[in-house]
Coordinates of C-alpha atoms in Angstrom, one line a residue:
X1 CA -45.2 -59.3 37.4
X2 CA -44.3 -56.8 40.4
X3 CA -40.5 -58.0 40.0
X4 CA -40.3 -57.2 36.2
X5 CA -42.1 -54.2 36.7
X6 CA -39.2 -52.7 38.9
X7 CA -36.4 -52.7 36.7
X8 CA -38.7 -51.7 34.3
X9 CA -39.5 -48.4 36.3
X10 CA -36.0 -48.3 37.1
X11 CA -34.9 -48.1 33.2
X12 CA -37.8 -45.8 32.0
X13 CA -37.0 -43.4 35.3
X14 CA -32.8 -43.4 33.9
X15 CA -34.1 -42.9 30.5
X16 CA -36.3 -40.1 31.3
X17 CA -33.7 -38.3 33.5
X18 CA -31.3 -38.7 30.5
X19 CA -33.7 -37.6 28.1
X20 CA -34.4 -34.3 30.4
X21 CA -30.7 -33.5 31.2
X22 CA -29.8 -34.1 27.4
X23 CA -32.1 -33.0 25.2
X24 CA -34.5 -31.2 27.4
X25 CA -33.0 -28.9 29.2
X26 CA -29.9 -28.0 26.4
X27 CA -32.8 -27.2 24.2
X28 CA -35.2 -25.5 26.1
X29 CA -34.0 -24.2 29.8
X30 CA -30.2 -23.1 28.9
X31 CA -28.8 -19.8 28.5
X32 CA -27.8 -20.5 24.7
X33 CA -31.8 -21.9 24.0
X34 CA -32.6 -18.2 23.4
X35 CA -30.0 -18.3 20.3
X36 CA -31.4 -19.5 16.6
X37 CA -29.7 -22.8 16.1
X38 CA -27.7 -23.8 12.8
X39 CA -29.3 -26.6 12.4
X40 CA -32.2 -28.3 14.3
X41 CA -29.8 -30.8 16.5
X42 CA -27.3 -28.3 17.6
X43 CA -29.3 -28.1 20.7
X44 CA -28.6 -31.5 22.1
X45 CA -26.0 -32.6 20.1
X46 CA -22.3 -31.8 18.4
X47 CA -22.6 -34.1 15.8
X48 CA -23.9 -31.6 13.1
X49 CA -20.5 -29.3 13.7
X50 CA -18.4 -32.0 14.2
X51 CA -19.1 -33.6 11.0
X52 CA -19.4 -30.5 8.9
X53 CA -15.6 -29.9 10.6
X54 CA -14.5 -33.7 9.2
X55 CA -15.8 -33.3 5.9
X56 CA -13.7 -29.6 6.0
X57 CA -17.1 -28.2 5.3
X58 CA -17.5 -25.7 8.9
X59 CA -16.7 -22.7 7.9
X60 CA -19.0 -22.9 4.7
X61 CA -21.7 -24.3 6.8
X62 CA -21.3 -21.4 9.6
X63 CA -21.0 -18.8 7.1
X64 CA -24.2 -19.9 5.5
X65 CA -26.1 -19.9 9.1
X66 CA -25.3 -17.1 9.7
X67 CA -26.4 -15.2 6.7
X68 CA -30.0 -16.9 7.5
X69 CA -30.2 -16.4 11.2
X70 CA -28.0 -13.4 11.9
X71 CA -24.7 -12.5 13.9
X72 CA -25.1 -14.7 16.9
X73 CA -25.8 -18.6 16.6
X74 CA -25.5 -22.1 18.4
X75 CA -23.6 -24.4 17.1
X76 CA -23.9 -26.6 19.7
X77 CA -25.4 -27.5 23.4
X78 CA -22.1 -25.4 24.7
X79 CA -20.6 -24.0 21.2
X80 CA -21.4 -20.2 19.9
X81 CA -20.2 -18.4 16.7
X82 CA -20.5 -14.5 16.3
X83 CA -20.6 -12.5 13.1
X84 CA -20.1 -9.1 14.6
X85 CA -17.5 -6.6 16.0
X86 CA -19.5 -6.0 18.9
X87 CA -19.2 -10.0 18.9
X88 CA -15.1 -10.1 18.2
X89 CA -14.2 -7.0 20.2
X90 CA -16.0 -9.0 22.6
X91 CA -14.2 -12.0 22.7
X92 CA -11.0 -11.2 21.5
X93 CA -10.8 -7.8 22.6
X94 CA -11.6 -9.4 26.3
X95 CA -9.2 -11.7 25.7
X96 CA -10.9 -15.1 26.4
X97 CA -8.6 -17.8 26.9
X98 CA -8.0 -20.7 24.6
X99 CA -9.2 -24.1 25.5
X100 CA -7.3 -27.7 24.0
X101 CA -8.8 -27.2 21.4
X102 CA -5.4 -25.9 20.2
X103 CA -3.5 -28.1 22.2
X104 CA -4.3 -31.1 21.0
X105 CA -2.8 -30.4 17.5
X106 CA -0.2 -27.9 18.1
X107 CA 2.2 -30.0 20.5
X108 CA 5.7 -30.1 19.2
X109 CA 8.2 -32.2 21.1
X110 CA 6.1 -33.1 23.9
X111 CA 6.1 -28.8 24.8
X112 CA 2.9 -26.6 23.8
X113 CA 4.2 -23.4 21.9
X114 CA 2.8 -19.9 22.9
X115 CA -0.3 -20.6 20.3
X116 CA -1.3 -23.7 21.8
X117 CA -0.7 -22.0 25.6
X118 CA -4.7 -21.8 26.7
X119 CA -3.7 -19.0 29.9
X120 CA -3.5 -15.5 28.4
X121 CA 0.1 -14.4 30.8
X122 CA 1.5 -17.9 29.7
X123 CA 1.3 -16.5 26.3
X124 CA 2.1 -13.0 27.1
X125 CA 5.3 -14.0 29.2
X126 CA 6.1 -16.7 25.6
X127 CA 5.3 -14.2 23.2
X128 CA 7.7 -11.4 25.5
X129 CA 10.6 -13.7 25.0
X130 CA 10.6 -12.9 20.9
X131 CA 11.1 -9.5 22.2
X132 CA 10.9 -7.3 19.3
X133 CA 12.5 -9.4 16.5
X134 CA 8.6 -9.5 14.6
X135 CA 8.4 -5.7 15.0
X136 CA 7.5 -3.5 12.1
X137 CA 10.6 -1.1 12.7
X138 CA 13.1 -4.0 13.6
X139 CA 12.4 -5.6 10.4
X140 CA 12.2 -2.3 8.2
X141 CA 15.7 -1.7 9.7
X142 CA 17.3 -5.6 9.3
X143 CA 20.2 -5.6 7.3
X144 CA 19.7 -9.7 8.1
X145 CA 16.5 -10.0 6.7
X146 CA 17.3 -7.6 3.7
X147 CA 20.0 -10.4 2.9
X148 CA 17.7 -13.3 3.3
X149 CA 14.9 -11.8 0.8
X150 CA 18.0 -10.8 -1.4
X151 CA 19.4 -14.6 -1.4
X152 CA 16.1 -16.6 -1.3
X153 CA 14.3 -14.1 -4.0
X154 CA 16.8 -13.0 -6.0
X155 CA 19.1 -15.8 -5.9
X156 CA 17.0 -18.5 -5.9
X157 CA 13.6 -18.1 -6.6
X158 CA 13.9 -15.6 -10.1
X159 CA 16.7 -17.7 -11.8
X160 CA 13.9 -20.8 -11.3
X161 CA 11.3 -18.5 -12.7
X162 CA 13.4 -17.3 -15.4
X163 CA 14.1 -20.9 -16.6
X164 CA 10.6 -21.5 -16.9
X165 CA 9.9 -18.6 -18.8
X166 CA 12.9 -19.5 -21.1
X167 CA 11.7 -22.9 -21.6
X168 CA 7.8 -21.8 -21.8
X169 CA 7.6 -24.8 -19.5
X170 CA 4.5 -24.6 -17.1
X171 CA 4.4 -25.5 -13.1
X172 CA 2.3 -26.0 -9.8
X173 CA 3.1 -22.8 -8.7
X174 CA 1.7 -24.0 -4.9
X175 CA 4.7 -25.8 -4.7
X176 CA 7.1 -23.0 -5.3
X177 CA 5.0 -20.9 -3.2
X178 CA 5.1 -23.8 -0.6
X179 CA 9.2 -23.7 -0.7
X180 CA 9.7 -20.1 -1.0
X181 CA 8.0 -19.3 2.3
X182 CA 9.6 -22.6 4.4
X183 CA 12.8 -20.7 3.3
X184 CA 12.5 -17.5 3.9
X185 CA 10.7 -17.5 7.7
X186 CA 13.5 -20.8 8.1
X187 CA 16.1 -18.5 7.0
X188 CA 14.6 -15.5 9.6
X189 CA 14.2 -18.0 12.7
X190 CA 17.5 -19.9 11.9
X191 CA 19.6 -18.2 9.3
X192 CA 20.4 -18.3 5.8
X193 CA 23.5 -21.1 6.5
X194 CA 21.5 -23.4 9.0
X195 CA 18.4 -23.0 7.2
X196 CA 17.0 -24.7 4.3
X197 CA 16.8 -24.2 0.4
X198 CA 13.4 -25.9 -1.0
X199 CA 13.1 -24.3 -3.6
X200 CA 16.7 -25.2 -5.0
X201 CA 14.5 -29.3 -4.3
X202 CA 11.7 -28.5 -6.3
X203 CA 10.8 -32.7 -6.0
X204 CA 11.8 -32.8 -2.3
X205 CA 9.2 -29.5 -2.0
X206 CA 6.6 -31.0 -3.8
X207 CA 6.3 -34.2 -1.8
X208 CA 6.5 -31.9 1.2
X209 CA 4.0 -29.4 0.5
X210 CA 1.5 -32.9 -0.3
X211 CA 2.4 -34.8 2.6
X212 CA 1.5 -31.7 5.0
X213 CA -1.7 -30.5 3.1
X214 CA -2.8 -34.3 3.4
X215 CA -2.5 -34.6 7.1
X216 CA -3.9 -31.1 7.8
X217 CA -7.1 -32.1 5.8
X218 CA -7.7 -34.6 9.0
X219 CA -6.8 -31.7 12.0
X220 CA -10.3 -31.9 13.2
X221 CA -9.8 -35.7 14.5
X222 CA -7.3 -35.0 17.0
X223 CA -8.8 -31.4 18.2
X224 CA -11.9 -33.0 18.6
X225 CA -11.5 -36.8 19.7
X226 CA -7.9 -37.0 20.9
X227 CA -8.0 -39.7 22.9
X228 CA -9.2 -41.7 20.0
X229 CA -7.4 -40.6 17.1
X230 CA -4.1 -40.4 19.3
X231 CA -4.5 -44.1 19.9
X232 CA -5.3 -45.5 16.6
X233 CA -2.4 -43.3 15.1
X234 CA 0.1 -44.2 17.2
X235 CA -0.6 -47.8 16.5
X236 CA -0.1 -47.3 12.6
X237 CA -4.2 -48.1 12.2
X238 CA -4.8 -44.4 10.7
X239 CA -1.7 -42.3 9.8
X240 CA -3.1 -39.9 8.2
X241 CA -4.7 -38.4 11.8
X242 CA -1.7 -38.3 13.3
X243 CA -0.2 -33.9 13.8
X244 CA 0.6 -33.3 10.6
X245 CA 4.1 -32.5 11.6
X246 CA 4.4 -36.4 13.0
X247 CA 7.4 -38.3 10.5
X248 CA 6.2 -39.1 7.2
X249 CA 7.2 -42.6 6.3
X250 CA 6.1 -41.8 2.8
X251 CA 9.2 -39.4 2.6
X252 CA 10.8 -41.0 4.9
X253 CA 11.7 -37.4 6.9
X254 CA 10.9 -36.4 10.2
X255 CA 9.7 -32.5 10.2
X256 CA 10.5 -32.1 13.7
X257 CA 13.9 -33.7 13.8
X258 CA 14.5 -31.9 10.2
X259 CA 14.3 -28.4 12.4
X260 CA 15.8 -29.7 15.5
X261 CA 18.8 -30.4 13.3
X262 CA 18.7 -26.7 12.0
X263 CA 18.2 -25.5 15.7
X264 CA 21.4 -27.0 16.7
X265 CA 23.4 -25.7 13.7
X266 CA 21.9 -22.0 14.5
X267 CA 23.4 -22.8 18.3
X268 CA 26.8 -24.0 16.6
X269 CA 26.7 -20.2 15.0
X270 CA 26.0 -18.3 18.3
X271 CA 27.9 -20.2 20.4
X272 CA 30.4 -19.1 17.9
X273 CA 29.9 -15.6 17.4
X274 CA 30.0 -15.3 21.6
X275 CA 33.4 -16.6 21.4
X276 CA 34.5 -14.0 18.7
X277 CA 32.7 -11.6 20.2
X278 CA 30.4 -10.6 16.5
X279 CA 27.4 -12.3 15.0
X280 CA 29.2 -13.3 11.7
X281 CA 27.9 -13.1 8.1
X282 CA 24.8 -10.8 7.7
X283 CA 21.5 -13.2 6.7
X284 CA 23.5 -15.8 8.8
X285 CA 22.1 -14.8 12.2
X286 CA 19.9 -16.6 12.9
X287 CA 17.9 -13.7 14.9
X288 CA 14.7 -15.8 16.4
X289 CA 16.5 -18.3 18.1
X290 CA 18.7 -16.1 19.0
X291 CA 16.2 -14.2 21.1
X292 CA 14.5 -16.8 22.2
X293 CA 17.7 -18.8 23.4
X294 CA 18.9 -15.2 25.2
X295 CA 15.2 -14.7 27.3
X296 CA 14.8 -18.3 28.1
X297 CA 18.3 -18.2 29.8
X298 CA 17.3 -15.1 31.3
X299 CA 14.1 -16.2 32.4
X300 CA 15.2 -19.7 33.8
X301 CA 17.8 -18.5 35.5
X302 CA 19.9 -21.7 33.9
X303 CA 23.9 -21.8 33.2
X304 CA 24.7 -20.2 30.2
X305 CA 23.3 -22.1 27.2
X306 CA 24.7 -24.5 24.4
X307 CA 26.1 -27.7 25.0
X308 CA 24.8 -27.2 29.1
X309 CA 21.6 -26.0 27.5
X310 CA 18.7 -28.2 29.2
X311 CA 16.9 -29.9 27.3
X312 CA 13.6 -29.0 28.0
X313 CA 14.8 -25.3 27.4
X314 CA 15.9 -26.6 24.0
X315 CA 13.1 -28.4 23.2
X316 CA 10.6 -25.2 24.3
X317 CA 12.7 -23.3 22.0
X318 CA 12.0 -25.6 19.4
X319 CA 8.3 -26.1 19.9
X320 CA 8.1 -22.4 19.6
X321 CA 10.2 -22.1 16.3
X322 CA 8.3 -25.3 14.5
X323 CA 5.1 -23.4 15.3
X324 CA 6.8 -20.4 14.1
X325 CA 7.9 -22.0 10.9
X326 CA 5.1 -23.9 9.5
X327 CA 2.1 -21.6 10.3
X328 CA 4.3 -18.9 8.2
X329 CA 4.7 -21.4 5.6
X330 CA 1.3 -22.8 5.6
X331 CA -0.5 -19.0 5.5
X332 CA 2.0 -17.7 3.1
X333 CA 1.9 -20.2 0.4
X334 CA -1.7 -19.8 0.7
X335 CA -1.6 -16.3 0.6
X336 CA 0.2 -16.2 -2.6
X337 CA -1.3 -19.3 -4.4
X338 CA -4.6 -17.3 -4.0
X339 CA -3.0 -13.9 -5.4
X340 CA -1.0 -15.5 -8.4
X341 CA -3.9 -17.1 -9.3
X342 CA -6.5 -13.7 -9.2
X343 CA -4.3 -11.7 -10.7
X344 CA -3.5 -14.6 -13.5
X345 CA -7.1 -14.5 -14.4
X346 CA -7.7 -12.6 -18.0
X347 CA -10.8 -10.9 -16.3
X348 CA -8.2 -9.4 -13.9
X349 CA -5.6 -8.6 -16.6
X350 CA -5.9 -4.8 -15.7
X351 CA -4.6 -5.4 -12.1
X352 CA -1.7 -7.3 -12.7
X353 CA -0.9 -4.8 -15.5
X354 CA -1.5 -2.3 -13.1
X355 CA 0.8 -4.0 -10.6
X356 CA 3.6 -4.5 -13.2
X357 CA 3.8 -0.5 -14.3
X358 CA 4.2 0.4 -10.3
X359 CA 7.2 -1.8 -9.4
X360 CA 9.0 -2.2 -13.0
X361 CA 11.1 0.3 -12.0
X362 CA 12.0 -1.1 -8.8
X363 CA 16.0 -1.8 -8.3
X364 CA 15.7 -3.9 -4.9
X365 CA 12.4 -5.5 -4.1
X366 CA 14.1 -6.3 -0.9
X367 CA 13.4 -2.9 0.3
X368 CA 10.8 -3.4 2.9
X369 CA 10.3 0.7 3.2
X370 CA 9.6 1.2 -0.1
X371 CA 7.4 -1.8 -0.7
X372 CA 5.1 -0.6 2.4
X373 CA 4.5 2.7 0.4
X374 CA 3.1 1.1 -2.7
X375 CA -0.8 1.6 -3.1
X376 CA -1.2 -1.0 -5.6
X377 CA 0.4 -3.7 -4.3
X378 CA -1.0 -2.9 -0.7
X379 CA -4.4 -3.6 -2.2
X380 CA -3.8 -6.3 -4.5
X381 CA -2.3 -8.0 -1.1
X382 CA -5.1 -6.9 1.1
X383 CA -8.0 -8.1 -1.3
X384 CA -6.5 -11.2 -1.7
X385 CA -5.8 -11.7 2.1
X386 CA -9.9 -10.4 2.7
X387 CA -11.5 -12.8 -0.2
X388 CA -9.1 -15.8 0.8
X389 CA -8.0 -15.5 4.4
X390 CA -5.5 -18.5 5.1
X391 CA -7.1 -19.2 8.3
X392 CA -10.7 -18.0 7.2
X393 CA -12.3 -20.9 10.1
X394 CA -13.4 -20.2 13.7
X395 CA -10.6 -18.9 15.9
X396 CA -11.7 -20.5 19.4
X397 CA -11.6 -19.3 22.7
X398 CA -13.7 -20.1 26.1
X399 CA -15.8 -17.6 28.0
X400 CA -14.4 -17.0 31.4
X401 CA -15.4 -18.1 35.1
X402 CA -18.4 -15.4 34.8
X403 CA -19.8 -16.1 32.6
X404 CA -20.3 -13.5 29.4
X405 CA -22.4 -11.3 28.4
X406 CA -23.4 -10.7 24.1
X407 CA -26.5 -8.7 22.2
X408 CA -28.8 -10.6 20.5
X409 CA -31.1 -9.0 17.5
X410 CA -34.2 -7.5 18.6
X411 CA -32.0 -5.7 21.4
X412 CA -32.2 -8.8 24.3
X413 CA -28.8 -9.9 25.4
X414 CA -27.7 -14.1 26.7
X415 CA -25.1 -14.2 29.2
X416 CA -23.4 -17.3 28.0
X417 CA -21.9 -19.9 31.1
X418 CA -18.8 -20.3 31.6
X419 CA -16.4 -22.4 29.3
X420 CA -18.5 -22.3 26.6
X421 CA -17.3 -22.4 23.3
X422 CA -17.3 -19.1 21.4
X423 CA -15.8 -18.2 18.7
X424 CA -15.8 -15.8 14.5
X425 CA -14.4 -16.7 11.7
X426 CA -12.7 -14.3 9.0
X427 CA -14.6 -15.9 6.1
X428 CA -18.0 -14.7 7.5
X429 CA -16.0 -11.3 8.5
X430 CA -14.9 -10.7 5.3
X431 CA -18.2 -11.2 3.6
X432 CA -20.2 -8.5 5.3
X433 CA -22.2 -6.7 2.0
X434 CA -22.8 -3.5 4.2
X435 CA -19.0 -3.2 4.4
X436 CA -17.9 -5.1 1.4
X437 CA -20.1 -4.4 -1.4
X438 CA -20.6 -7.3 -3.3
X439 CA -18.2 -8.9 -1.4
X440 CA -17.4 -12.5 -3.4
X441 CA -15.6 -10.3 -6.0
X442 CA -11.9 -9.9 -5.8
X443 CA -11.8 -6.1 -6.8
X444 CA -8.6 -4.1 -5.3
X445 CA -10.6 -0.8 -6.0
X446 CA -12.0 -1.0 -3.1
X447 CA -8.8 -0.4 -0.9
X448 CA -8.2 2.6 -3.9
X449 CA -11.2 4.3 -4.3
X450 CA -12.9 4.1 -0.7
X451 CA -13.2 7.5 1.4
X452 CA -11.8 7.7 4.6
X453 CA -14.5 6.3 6.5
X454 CA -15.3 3.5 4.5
X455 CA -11.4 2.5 4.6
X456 CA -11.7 3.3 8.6
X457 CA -14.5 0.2 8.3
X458 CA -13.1 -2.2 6.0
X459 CA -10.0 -2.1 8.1
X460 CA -12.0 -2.6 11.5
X461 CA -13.9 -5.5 9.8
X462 CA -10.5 -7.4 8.3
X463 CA -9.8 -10.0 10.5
X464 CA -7.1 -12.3 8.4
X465 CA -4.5 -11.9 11.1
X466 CA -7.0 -11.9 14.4
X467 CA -6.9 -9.3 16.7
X468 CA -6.7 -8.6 20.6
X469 CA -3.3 -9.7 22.5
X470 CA -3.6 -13.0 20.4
X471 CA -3.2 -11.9 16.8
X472 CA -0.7 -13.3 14.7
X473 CA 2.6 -12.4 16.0
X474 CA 4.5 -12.5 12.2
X475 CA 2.2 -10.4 10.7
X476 CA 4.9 -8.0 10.0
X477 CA 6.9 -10.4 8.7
X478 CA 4.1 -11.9 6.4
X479 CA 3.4 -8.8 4.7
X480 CA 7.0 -7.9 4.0
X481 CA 7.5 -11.3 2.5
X482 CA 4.5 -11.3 0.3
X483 CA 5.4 -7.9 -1.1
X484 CA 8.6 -8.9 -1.4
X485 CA 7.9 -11.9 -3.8
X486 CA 4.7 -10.1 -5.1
X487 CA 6.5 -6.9 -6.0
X488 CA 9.5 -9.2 -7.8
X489 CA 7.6 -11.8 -9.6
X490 CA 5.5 -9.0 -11.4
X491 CA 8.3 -7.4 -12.1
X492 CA 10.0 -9.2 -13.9
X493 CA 7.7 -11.2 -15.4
X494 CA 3.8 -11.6 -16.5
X495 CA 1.4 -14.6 -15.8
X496 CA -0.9 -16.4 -18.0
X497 CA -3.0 -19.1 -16.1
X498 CA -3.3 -22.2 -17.7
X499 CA -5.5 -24.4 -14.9
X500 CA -6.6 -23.5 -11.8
X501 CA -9.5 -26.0 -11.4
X502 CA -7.8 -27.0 -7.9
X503 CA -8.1 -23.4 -6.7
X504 CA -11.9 -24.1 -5.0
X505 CA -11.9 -23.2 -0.7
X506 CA -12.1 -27.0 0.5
X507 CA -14.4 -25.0 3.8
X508 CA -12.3 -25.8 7.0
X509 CA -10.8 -24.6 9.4
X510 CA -7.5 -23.4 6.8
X511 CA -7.9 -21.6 3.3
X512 CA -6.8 -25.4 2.0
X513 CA -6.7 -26.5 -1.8
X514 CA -9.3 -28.8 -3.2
X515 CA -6.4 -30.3 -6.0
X516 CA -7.3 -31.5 -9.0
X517 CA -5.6 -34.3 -9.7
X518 CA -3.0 -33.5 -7.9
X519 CA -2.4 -30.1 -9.1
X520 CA -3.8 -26.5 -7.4
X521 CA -2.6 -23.9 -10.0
X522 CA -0.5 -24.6 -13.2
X523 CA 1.2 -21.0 -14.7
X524 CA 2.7 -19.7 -17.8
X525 CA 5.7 -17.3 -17.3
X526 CA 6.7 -14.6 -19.5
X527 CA 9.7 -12.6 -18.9
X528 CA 9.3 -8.5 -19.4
X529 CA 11.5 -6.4 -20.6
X530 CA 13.8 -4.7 -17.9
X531 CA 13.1 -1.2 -17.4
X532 CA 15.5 1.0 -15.9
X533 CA 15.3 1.4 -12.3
X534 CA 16.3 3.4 -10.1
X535 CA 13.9 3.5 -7.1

């Protein structure tokens, strides 16, 4: 009996040491026990989050803890969310670093690009080699990308529209959408001759725009488990976890090799132009790369590049411009899937007519000046990016070695440990009433009719691009191309919406698509009349 009992006390003793160090003290002796909890397991476990983040459900889930328990919550034994500027200015304004979080998905060619980088001066030395190419006054002044939104708009995209209208035929206008913005940030990164023309492939495009939406749906598998889901995708057992810019055997195309190929055509073109001694064709330039490819010589220190380029320089140049390419594609398709199909709607038909009588009289919708200076199109844009953020989930970052401090209601504070898990999200953001009045509502008043402090607030409050020294770095380039397509499509023609029962917010992490079967938002073109124009 005394030899049984032994092992016996040995097991209880493990158990209860387990029980204290895992459930005990998480819940009641740690710094984040004096946070409301989003559900009642958060405390010892991360199985609530983590399966609210499979199912694509987190940021509904977060947003609706939050409006029950206030601006600061656990999510987790080691995993915060805020709700606050106080909250975002302190973490983002701070700068936290980045954990793997990011790492783990965004990893193109074997190389992290600058959004994956978890150090803050690795990203600021990456982001420094783009120089200036995203700037608001480089772009305002780019004869190159005046060309490319002239060739991929103009040229490509209204001759498809108009055929449409002629025909009264009626399309998935998420996979135009999906095409029209691989093209045009392809175009800016590469140039117009090594770049790509989806939306001349409309079948090629659709199976694209499918494929990628399909294997984003399951990003939460690899951020969270990689270890696992790395192994069982890499043996074939689930595919459909693998990055979702891994070949697709279904279209039998591999993303990454499909801009590796373009990479080496926009090298063929300067490698060219330094011979000649002049850049070529305008739209041809292909000015990213070119940038990149100038600073990473410069920084390495490495024989001039092309054929002697090394290739990890050319793959880091790569990894950069995939990431570059297919968040601008991924956000801006959203973007304007979301806008075509609120200004579509008959309750909005006062917007979109609205819209219509500001730029009907514009000659180039290519000019990025003049589109900046349009009221009504600013806020039809800006509503739609505040109601349906593209990435509308947490934006993750760890706090530092100290630790950090944050407010809690009631005026205490909790000074969080180190490498925990904090993080907003734009959805909650977005939905403030105090700032937002009645906030679910897709009303571009309120960007029209606010005073000056309200706009002051609404603007402090929008978050779809981040903010601190890690907010999107094409922002400038995203608004110019969605007023550039927004300002021509409504020009020239009207929308009626015929279904857009696929346009629900699935909940995760990205402002995805439910689909219904199959389809996102089918349109009706009309073609307008041309008015004379002269702007």
């Amino acid at each position: 009996m005394a030899a049984l009992s032994t092992p016996l006390l040995a097991i209880g003793l493990l158990f209860s040491l387990a029980f204290w160090r895992w459930v005990v003290q998480p819940a009641f002796f740690s710094p984040l026990a004096k946070l409301p909890s989003a559900h009642w397991s958060t405390a010892f476990s991360s199985l609530w989050i983590f399966h609210k983040r499979f199912l694509q459900k987190d940021t509904f889930a977060v947003h609706d803890a939050h409006v029950r328990l206030g601006p600061i919550l656990r999510l987790a034994p080691k995993e915060v969310s805020v709700n606050s500027l106080e909250g975002v200015q302190t973490i983002y304004g701070r700068s936290f670093e980045k954990n793997n979080w990011y790492a783990n998905i965004f990893f193109n060619y074997g190389v992290r690009p600058a959004f994956a980088m978890s150090s803050n001066s690795e990203h600021s030395r990456r982001k420094r080699a783009t120089g200036n190419v995203y700037a608001k006054s480089t772009l305002f002044s780019s004869p190159n990308l005046e060309s490319i939104s002239r060739t991929i708009i103009n040229d490509r995209l209204l001759p498809r529209l108009g055929e449409l209208a002629r025909t009264g035929e009626i399309t998935e206008f998420y996979d135009i959408f999906a095409a029209l913005t691989i093209d045009y940030v392809v175009a800016y990164c590469y140039g117009l001759k090594a770049g790509s023309d989806l939306v001349s492939q409309p079948e090629l495009a659709s199976k694209f725009a499918k494929a990628y939406k399909t294997r984003v749906k399951y990003v939460s598998l690899p951020q969270e488990v990689p270890g696992f889901t790395g192994w069982m995708g890499r043996r074939g057992i689930l595919p459909w976890i693998l990055p979702p810019l891994a070949a697709d055997r279904s279209l039998d195309w591999d993303p990454e090799a499909w801009l590796l190929d373009m990479q080496d055509k926009a090298e063929a073109i300067v490698e060219r132009a330094e011979r000649e001694g002049k850049h070529g064709d305008i739209g041809n330039w292909p000015t990213v790369y070119a940038q990149l490819r100038s600073t990473l010589h410069t920084e390495q220190q490495t024989d001039p590049p092309g054929k002697g380029m090394p290739d990890h320089t050319r793959l880091t140049i790569a990894s950069e411009l995939d990431d570059h390419v297919f968040a601008g594609f991924d956000t801006g398709s959203m973007v304007l899937t979301y806008l075509a199909w609120e200004i579509s709607k008959p309750a909005n038909a006062v917007w979109q007519e609205r819209l219509h009588h500001e730029v009907a009289s514009l000659a180039d919708s290519s000019n990025s000046k003049v589109l900046d200076g349009l009221p009504i199109l600013h806020a039809v844009l800006m509503e739609t990016l505040r109601l349906h953020a593209p990435v509308s989930g947490n934006q993750v970052r760890v706090t530092p070695s100290t630790g950090a401090v944050f407010n809690v209601p009631g005026g205490a504070t909790v000074t969080l440990p180190p490498k925990t898990r904090v993080h907003a999200q734009a959805w909650s953001l977005h939905r403030n009433p105090s700032v937002f009045p009645d906030p679910e509502r897709w009303s571009p008043a309120r960007w029209l009719e606010s005073n000056e402090e309200q706009l002051k607030d609404m603007n402090r409050w929008f978050w779809a691009f981040g903010s601190g020294s890690r907010m999107c770095t094409g922002i400038n380039l995203a608004m110019i191309e969605l007023k550039s397509v927004t300002a021509s499509i409504w020009r020239d023609f009207t929308t009626e919406l015929v279904d857009g029962a696929g346009m629900a917010h699935n909940g995760g992490y990205l402002a995805g698509l439910l689909g219904a079967n199959g389809k996102y938002l089918t349109l009706r073109l009309k073609a307008v009349e041309k008015t004379v124009r002269g702007i």
